CSV table of C-alpha atoms in Angstrom, one decimal:
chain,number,residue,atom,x,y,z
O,1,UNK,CA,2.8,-5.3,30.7
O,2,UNK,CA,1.3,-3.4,27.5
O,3,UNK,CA,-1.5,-0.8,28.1
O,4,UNK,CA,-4.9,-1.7,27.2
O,5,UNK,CA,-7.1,0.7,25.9
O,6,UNK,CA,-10.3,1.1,26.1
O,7,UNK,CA,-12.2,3.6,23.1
O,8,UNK,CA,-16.1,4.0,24.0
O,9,UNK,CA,-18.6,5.3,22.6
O,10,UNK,CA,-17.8,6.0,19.2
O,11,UNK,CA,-19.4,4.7,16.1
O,12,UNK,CA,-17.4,1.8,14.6
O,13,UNK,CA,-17.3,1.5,10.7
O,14,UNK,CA,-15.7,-1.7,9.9
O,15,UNK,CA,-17.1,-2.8,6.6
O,16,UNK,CA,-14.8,-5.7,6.6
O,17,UNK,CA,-16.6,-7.2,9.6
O,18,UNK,CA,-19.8,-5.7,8.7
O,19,UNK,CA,-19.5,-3.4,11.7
O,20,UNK,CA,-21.3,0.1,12.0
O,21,UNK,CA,-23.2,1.3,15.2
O,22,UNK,CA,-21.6,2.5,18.6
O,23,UNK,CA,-19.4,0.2,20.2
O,24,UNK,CA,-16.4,-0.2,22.5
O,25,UNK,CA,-13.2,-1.2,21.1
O,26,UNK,CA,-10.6,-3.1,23.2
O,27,UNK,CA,-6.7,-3.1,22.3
O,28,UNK,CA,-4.7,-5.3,24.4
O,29,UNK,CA,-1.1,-6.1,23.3
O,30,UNK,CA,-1.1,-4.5,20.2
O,31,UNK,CA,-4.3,-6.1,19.1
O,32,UNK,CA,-7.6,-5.7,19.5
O,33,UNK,CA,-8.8,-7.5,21.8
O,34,UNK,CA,-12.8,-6.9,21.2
O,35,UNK,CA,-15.2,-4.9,19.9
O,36,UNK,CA,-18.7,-4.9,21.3
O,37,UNK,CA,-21.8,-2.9,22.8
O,38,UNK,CA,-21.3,-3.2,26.1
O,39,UNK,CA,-17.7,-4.2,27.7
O,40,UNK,CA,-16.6,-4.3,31.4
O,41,UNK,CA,-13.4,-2.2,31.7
O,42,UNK,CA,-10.6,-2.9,34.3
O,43,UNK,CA,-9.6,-0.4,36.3
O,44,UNK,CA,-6.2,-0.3,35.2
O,45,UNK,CA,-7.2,0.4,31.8
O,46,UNK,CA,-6.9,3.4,30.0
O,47,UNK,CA,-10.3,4.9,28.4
O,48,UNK,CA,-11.0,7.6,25.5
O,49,UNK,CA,-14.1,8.8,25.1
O,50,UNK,CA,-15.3,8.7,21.4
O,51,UNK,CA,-18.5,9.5,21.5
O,52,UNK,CA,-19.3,11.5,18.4
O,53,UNK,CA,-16.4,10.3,16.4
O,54,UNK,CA,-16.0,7.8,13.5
O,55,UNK,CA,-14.0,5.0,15.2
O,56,UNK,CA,-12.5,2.8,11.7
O,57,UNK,CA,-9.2,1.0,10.8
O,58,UNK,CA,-6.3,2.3,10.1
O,59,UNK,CA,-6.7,4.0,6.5
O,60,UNK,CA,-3.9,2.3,4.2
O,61,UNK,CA,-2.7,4.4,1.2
O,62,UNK,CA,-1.3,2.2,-2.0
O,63,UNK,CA,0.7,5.2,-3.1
O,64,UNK,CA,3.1,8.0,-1.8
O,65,UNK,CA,6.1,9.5,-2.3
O,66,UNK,CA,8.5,9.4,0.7
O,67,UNK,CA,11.8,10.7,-1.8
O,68,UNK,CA,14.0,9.4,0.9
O,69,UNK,CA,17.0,8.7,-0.2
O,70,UNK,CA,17.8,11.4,-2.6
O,71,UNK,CA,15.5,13.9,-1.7
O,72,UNK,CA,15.0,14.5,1.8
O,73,UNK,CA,14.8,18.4,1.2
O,74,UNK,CA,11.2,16.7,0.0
O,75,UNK,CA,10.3,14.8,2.3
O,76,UNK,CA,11.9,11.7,4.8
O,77,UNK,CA,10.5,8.6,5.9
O,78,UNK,CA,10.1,10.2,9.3
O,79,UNK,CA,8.2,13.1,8.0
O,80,UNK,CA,5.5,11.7,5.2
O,81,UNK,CA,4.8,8.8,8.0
O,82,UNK,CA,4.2,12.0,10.6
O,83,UNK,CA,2.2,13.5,8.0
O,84,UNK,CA,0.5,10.1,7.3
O,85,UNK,CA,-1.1,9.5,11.2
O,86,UNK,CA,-2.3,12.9,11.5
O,87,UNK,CA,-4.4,12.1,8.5
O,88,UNK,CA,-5.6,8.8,9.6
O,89,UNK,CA,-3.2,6.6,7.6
O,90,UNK,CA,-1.5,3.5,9.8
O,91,UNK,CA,0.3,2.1,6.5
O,92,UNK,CA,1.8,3.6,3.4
O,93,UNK,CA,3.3,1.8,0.3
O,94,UNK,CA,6.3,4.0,-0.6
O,95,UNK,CA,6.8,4.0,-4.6
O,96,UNK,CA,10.4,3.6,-5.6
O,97,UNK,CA,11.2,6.8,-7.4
O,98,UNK,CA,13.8,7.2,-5.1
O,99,UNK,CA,17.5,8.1,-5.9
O,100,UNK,CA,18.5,6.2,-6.4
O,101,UNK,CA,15.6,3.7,-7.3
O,102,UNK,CA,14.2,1.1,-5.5
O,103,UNK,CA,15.0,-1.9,-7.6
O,104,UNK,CA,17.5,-3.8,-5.5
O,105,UNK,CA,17.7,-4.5,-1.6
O,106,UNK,CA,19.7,-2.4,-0.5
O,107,UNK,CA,17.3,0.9,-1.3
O,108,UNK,CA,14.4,-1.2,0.2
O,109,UNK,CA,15.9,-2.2,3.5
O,110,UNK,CA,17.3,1.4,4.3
O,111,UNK,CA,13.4,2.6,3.9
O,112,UNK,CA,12.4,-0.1,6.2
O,113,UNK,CA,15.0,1.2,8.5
O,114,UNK,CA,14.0,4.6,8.7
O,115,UNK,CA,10.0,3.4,8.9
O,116,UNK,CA,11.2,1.4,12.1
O,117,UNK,CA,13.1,4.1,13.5
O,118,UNK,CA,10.4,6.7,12.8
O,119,UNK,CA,7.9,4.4,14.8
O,120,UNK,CA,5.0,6.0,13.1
O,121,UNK,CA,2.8,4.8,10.4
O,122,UNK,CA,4.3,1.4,9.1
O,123,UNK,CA,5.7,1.8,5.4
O,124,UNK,CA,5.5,-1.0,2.9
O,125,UNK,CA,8.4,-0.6,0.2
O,126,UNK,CA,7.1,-0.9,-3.8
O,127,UNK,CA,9.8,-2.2,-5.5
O,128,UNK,CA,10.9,-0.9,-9.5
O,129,UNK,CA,9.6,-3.1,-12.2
O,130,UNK,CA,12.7,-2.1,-14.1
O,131,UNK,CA,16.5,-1.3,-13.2
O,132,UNK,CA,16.7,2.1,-13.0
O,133,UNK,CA,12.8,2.2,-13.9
O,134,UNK,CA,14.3,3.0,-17.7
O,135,UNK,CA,11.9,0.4,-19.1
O,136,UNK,CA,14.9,-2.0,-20.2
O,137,UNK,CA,15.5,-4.4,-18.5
O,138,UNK,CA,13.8,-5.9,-15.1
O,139,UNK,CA,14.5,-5.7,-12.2
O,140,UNK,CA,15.1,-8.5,-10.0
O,141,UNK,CA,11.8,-9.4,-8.7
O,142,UNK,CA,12.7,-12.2,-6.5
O,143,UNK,CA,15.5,-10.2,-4.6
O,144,UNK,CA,12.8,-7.0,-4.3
O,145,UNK,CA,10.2,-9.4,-2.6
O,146,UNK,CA,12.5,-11.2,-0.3
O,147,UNK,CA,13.6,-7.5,1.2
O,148,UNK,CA,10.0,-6.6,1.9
O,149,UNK,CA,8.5,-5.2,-1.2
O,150,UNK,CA,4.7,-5.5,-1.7
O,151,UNK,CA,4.7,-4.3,-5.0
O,152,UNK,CA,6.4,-3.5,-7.9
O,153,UNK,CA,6.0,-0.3,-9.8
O,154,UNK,CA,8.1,2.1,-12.4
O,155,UNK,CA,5.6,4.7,-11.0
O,156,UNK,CA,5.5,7.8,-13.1
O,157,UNK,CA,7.1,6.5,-15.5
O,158,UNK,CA,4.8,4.0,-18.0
O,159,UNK,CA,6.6,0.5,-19.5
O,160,UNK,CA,5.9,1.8,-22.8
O,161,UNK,CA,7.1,-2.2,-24.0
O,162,UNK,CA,4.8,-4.1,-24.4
O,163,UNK,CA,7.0,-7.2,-24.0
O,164,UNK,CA,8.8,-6.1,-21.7
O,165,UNK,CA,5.4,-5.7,-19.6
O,166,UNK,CA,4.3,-9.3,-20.6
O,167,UNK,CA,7.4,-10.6,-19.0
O,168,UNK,CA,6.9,-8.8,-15.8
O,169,UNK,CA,3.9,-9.4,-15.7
O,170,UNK,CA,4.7,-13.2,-15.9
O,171,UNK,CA,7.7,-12.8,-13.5
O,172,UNK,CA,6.1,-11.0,-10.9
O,173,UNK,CA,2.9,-13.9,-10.8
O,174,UNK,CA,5.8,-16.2,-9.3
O,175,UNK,CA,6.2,-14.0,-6.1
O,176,UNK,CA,2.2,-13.0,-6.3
O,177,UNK,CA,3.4,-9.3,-6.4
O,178,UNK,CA,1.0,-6.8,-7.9
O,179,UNK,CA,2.1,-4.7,-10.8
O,180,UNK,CA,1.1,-1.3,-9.8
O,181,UNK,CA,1.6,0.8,-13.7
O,182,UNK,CA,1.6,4.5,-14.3
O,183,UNK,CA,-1.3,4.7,-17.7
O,184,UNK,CA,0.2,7.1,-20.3
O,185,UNK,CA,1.2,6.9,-23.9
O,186,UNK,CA,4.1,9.3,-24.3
O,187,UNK,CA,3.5,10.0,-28.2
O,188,UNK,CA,-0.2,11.2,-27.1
O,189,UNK,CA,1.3,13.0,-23.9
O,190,UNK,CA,3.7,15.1,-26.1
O,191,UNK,CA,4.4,18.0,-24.2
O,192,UNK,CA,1.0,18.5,-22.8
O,193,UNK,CA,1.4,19.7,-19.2
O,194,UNK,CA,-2.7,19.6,-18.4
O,195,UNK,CA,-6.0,18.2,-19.7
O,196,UNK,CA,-7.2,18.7,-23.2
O,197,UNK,CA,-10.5,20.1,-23.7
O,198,UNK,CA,-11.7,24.0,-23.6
O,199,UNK,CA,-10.1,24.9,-20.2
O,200,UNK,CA,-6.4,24.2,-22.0
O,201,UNK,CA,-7.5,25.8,-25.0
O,202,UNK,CA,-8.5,29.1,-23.1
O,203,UNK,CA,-5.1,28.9,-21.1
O,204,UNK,CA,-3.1,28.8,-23.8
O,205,UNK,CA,-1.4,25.3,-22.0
O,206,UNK,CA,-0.7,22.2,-24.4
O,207,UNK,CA,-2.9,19.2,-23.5
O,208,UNK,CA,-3.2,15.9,-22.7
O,209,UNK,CA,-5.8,13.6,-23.8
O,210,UNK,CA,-7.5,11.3,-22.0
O,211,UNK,CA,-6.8,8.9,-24.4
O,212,UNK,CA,-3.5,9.3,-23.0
O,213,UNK,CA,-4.2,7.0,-20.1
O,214,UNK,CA,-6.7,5.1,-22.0
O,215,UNK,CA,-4.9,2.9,-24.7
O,216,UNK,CA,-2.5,1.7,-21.9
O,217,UNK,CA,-4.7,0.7,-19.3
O,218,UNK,CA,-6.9,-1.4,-22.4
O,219,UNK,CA,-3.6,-2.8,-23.3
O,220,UNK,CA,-1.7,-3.9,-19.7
O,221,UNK,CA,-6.1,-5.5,-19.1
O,222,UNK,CA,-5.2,-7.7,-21.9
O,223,UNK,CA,-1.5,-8.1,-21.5
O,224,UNK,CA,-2.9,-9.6,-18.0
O,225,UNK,CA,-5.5,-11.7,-19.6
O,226,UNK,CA,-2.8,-13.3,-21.4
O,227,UNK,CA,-0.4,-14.0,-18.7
O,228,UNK,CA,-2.8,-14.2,-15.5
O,229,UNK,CA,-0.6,-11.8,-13.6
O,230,UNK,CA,-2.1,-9.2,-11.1
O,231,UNK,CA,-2.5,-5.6,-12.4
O,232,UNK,CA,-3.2,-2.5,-10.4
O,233,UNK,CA,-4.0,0.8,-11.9
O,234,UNK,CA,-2.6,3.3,-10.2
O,235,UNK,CA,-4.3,7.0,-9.9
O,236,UNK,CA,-7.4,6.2,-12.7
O,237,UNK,CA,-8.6,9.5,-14.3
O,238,UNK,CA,-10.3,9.1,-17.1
O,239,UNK,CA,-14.3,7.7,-17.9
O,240,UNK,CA,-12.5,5.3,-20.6
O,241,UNK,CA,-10.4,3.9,-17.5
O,242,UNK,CA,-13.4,3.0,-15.2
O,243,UNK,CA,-15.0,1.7,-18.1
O,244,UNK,CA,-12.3,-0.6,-19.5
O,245,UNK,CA,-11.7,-1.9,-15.3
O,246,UNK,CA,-15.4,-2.2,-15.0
O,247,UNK,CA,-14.9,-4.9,-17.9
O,248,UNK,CA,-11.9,-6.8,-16.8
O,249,UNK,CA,-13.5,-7.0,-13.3
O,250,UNK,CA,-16.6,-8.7,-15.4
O,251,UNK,CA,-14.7,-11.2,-16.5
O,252,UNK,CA,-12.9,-11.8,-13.5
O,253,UNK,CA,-9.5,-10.5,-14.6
O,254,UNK,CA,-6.9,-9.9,-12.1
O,255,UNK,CA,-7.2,-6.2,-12.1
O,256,UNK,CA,-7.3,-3.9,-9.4
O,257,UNK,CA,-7.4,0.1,-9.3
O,258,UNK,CA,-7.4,3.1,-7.3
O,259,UNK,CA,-8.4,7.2,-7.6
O,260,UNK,CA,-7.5,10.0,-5.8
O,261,UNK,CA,-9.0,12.5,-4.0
O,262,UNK,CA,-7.5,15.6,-6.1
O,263,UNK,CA,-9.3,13.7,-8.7
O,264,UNK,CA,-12.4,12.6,-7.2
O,265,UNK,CA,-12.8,16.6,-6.3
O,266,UNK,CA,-11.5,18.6,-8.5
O,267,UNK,CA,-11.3,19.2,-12.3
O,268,UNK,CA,-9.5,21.2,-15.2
O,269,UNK,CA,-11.6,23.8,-14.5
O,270,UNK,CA,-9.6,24.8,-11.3
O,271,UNK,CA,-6.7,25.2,-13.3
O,272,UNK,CA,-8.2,27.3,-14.8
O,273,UNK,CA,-10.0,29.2,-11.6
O,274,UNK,CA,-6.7,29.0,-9.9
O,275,UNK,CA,-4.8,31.6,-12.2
O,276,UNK,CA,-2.2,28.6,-13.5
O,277,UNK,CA,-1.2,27.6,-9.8
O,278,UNK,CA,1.2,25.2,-9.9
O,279,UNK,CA,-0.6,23.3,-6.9
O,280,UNK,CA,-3.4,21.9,-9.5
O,281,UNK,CA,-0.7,20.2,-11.9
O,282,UNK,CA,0.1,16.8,-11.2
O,283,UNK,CA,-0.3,13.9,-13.7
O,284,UNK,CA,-2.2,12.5,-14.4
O,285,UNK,CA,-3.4,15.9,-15.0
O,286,UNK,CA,-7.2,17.0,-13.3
O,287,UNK,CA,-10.0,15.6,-16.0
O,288,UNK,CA,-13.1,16.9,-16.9
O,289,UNK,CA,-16.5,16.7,-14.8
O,290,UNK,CA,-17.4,14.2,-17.0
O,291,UNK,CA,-13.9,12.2,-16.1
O,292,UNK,CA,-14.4,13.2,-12.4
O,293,UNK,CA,-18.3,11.8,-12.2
O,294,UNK,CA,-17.1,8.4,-14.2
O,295,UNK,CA,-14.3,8.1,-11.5
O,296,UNK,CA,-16.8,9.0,-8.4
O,297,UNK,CA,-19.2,6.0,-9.7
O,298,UNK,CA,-16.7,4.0,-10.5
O,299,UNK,CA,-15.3,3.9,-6.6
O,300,UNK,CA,-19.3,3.5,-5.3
O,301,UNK,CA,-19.9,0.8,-7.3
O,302,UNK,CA,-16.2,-0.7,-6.4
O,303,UNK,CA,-15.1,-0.7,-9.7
O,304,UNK,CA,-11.8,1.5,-8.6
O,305,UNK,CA,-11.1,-0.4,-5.3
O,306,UNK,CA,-8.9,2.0,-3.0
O,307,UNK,CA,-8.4,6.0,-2.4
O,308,UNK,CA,-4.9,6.8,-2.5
O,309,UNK,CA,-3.9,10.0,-2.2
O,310,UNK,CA,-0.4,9.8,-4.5
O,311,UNK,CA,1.3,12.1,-1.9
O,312,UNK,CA,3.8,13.8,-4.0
O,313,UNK,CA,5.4,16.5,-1.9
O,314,UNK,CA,7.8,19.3,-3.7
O,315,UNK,CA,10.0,22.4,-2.6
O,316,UNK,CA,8.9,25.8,-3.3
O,317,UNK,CA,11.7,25.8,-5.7
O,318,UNK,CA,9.9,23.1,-8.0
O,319,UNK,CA,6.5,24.7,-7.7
O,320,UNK,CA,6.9,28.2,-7.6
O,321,UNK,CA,7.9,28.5,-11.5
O,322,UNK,CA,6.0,29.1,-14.8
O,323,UNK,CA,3.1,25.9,-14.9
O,324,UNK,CA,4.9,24.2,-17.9
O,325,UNK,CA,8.2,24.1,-16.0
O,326,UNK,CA,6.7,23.0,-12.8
O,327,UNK,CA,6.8,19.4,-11.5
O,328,UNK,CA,3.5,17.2,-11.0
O,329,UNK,CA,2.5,16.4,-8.0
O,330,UNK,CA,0.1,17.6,-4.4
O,331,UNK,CA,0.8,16.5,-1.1
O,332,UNK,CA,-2.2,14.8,0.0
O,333,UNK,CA,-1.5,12.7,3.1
O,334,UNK,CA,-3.1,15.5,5.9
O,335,UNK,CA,-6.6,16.6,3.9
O,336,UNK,CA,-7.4,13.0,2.1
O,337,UNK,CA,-10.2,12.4,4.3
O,338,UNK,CA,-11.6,15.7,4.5
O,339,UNK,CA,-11.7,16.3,0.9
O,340,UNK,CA,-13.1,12.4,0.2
O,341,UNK,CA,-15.8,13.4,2.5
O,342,UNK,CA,-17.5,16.1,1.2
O,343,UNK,CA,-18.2,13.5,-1.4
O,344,UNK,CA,-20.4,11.6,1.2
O,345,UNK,CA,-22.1,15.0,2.2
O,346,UNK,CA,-22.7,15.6,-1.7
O,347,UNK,CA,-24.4,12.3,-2.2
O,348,UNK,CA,-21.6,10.7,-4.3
O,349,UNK,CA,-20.3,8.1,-2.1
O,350,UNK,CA,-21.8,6.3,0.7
O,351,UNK,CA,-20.2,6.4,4.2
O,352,UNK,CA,-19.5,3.0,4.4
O,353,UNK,CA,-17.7,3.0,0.9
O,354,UNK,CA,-15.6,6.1,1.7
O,355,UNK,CA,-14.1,3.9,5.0
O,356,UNK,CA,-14.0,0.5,2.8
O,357,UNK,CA,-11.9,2.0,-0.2
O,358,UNK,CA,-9.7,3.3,2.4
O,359,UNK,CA,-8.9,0.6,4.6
O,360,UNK,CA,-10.1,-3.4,3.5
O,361,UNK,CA,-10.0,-2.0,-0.3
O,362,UNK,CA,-6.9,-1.0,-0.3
O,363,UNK,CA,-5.8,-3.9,1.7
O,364,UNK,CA,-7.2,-6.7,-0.6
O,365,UNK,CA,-5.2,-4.7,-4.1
O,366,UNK,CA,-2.2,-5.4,-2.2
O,367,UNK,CA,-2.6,-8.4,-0.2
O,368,UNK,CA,-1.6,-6.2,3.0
O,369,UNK,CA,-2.6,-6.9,7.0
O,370,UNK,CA,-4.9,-5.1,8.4
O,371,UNK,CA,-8.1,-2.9,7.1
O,372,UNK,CA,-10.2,-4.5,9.7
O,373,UNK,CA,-10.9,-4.4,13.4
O,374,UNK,CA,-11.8,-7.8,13.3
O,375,UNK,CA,-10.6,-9.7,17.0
O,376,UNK,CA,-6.6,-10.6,16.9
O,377,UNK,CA,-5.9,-8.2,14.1
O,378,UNK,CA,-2.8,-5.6,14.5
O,379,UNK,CA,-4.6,-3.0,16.6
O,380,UNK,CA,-4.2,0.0,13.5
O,381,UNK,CA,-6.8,2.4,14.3
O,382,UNK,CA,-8.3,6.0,13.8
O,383,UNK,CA,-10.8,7.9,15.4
O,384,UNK,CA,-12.0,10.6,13.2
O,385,UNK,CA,-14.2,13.6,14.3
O,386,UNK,CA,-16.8,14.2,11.2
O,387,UNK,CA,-18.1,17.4,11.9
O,388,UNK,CA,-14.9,19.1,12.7
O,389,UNK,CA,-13.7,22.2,10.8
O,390,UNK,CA,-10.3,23.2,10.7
O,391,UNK,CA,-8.5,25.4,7.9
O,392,UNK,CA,-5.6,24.2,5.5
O,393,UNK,CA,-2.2,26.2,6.8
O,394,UNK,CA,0.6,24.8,4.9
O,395,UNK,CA,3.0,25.7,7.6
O,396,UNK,CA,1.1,23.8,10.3
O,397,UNK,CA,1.1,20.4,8.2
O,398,UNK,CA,3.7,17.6,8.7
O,399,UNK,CA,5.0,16.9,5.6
O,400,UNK,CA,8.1,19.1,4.9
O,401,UNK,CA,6.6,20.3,1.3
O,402,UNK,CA,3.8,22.7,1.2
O,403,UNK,CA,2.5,22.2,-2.1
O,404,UNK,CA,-1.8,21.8,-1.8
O,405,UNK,CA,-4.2,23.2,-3.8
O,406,UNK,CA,-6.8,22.8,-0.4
O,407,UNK,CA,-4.3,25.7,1.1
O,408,UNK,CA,-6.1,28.8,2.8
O,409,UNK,CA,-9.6,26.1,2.1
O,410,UNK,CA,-12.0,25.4,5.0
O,411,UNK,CA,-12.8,21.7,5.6
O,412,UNK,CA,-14.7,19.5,7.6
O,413,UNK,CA,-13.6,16.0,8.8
O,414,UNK,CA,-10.5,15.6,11.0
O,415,UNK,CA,-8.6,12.4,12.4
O,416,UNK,CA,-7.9,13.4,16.1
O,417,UNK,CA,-6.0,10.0,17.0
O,418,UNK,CA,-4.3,7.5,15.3
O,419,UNK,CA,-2.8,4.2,16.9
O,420,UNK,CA,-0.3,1.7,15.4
O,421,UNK,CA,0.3,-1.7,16.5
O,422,UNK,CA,-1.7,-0.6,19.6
O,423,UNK,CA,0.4,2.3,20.2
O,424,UNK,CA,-0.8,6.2,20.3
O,425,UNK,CA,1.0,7.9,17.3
O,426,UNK,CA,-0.8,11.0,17.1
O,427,UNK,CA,-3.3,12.8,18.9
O,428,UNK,CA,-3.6,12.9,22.8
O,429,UNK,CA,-0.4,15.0,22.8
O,430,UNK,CA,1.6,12.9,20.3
O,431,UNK,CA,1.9,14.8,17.4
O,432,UNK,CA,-0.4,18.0,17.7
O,433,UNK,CA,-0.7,21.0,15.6
């Protein structure tokens, strides 16, 4: 007979339901079972006292990097799902820049394999838009969705054809897979390796504009209008972005995006601060505080729909080289909710929004279960401790890369358990640090 758990006394944020205030949520047989003030509890159950904690679903991130297979030195499917319940997360959508890809069945049913022996965090597979994700020819849609894809993406790479886009855009409407697009016009990229503007200038560092990301996310908005297909933005950046969502949204497009936290928190300027760490280059590169406030008001008023972190872990080897010749990418799995936090404590974002563009948000983009703690639901759940302070030590995360710009940085927020399909994953002696 499963356990049934019993977590009091917390307060439940379920903006899906409507839920905030203290309550007692029930889990029975991998579902939760109830959520109300006042419950009578067996005396067989098991109970966990959450009183000062956040009790919310399971966060859900649209967009990691599990490199597995091809690059377990990276990171494993075991490892970034580890990494993903001590931060909260009970489901990841892993992005197919695999090697090799993910743009057949084969590549998408051995990541399912190693998600269901890792019994951790459960991993969605985002299937290649193109074979190879060389922007040539597509991949087959119908094969990727029947394996389990959610998705389809050519992730950092854009489809810089426009017709090829329109026809995937078309062919993926049949299965009612998203298209979840990388914005960036190579030409206007160039060999720009951060943001363009006076920080780049002073650094001596060739830039990128912002423009960059804009002119492809205003053409995929119309290439979507024309064929009704479903678009996601992935990683927004730039004020031009929000704005040009904000007005597909208003005309009831088919468009969905998300931020993340590096760039809801941080800015060129730290690239600057940082002495050229390698840590704050990723791409699409950290904007300016005018970019940064246009993306924080752009997730309160749900223009951008989901935080996803765009885990991208890398070896020393990658990272610890001049800044033009490093690769792009933070690990962000372990310090997303901290870091999206300190929004709410600086007035930016509204507690109920941070939870909602983590969990239902992200759920909704993709069409995904869960985000809700709403009765008969898959019981995914974290309890979060708000006020707890804890210091980034690279060496004590999960993931098997160490590449943060948060390292040696004090924050405040912490997940302290996590449970899956009513089962404890981490926390009460599951997966410590």
């Amino acid at each position: 007979m499963a356990e049934v758990l019993f977590i009091e006394g917390g307060r439940v944020i379920d903006p899906a339901s409507g839920t905030d205030g203290v309550r007692t949520v029930v889990v029975r047989d991998g579902k939760i079972a109830e959520v109300a003030e006042r419950v009578e509890r067996p005396r067989d159950a098991r109970a966990f006292d959450a009183r000062g904690k956040w009790v919310t679903p399971g966060f859900i991130d649209l967009h990691v990097h599990l490199r597995e297979p091809g690059q377990e030195y990276k990171e494993t499917v075991a490892t970034g799902a580890r990494a993903a319940v001590a931060g909260g997360f009970t489901a990841v959508c892993a992005m197919p820049n695999t090697k090799p890809v993910n743009d057949n069945a084969s590549v998408t049913e051995l990541v399912l394999a190693r998600a269901a022996a890792a019994g951790l965090a459960r991993v969605y597979p985002v299937g290649a838009i193109s074979k190879g994700s060389n922007g040539e020819e597509l991949a087959e849609f119908g094969e990727l969705h029947a394996a389990g894809c959610v998705a389809l993406s050519d992730d950092g790479r854009p489809v810089l054809s426009s017709a090829l886009m329109r026809r995937a855009l078309e062919y993926a409407r049949t299965f009612g897979l998203p298209l979840t697009v990388h914005e960036e016009d190579l030409q206007l990229v160039g060999k720009g390796v951060m943001h363009e503007g006076a920080a780049s200038t002073r650094l001596g560092l060739k830039g990128i504009p912002a423009q960059a990301e804009d002119v492809m996310v205003l053409r995929d908005i119309a290439l979507a209008e024309l064929t009704g297909g479903r678009l996601h933005v992935a990683h927004v950046s730039t004020q031009g972005a929000v704005r040009a969502i904000r007005a597909a949204k208003a005309r009831g497009l088919a468009v969905t995006a998300e931020v993340t936290p590096h760039h809801l928190a941080l800015t060129d300027e730290d690239v600057a601060s940082s002495g050229y760490s390698t840590d704050y280059k990723m791409n699409p590169p950290l904007r300016s505080a005018e970019d940064v406030r246009a993306c924080r008001e752009g997730l309160a008023d749900g223009t951008l729909d989901a935080i996803a972190t765009d885990h991208a872990p890398h070896s020393a080897v990658e990272k610890d080289v001049e800044f033009d010749a490093a690769l792009n990418g933070i690990t962000g799995l372990e310090t997303a909710f901290p870091v999206c936090l300190s929004l709410v404590r600086a007035g930016a974002l509204p507690e109920r929004r941070l939870v909602e563009a983590l969990t239902i948000g992200a759920a909704r983009a993709f069409g995904l279960a869960g985000g809700t703690l709403a009765p008969g639901m898959p019981a995914d759940v974290a309890v979060l401790d708000p006020v707890a302070e804890w210091t980034v030590d690279p060496a004590r995360m999960y993931s098997k890369s160490r590449n943060t710009p948060w390292k040696g940085s004090r924050l405040t927020g912490r997940c302290v358990m996590t449970i899956v399909d009513g089962r404890i994953v981490h926390g009460e002696g599951r997966t410590e640090r």
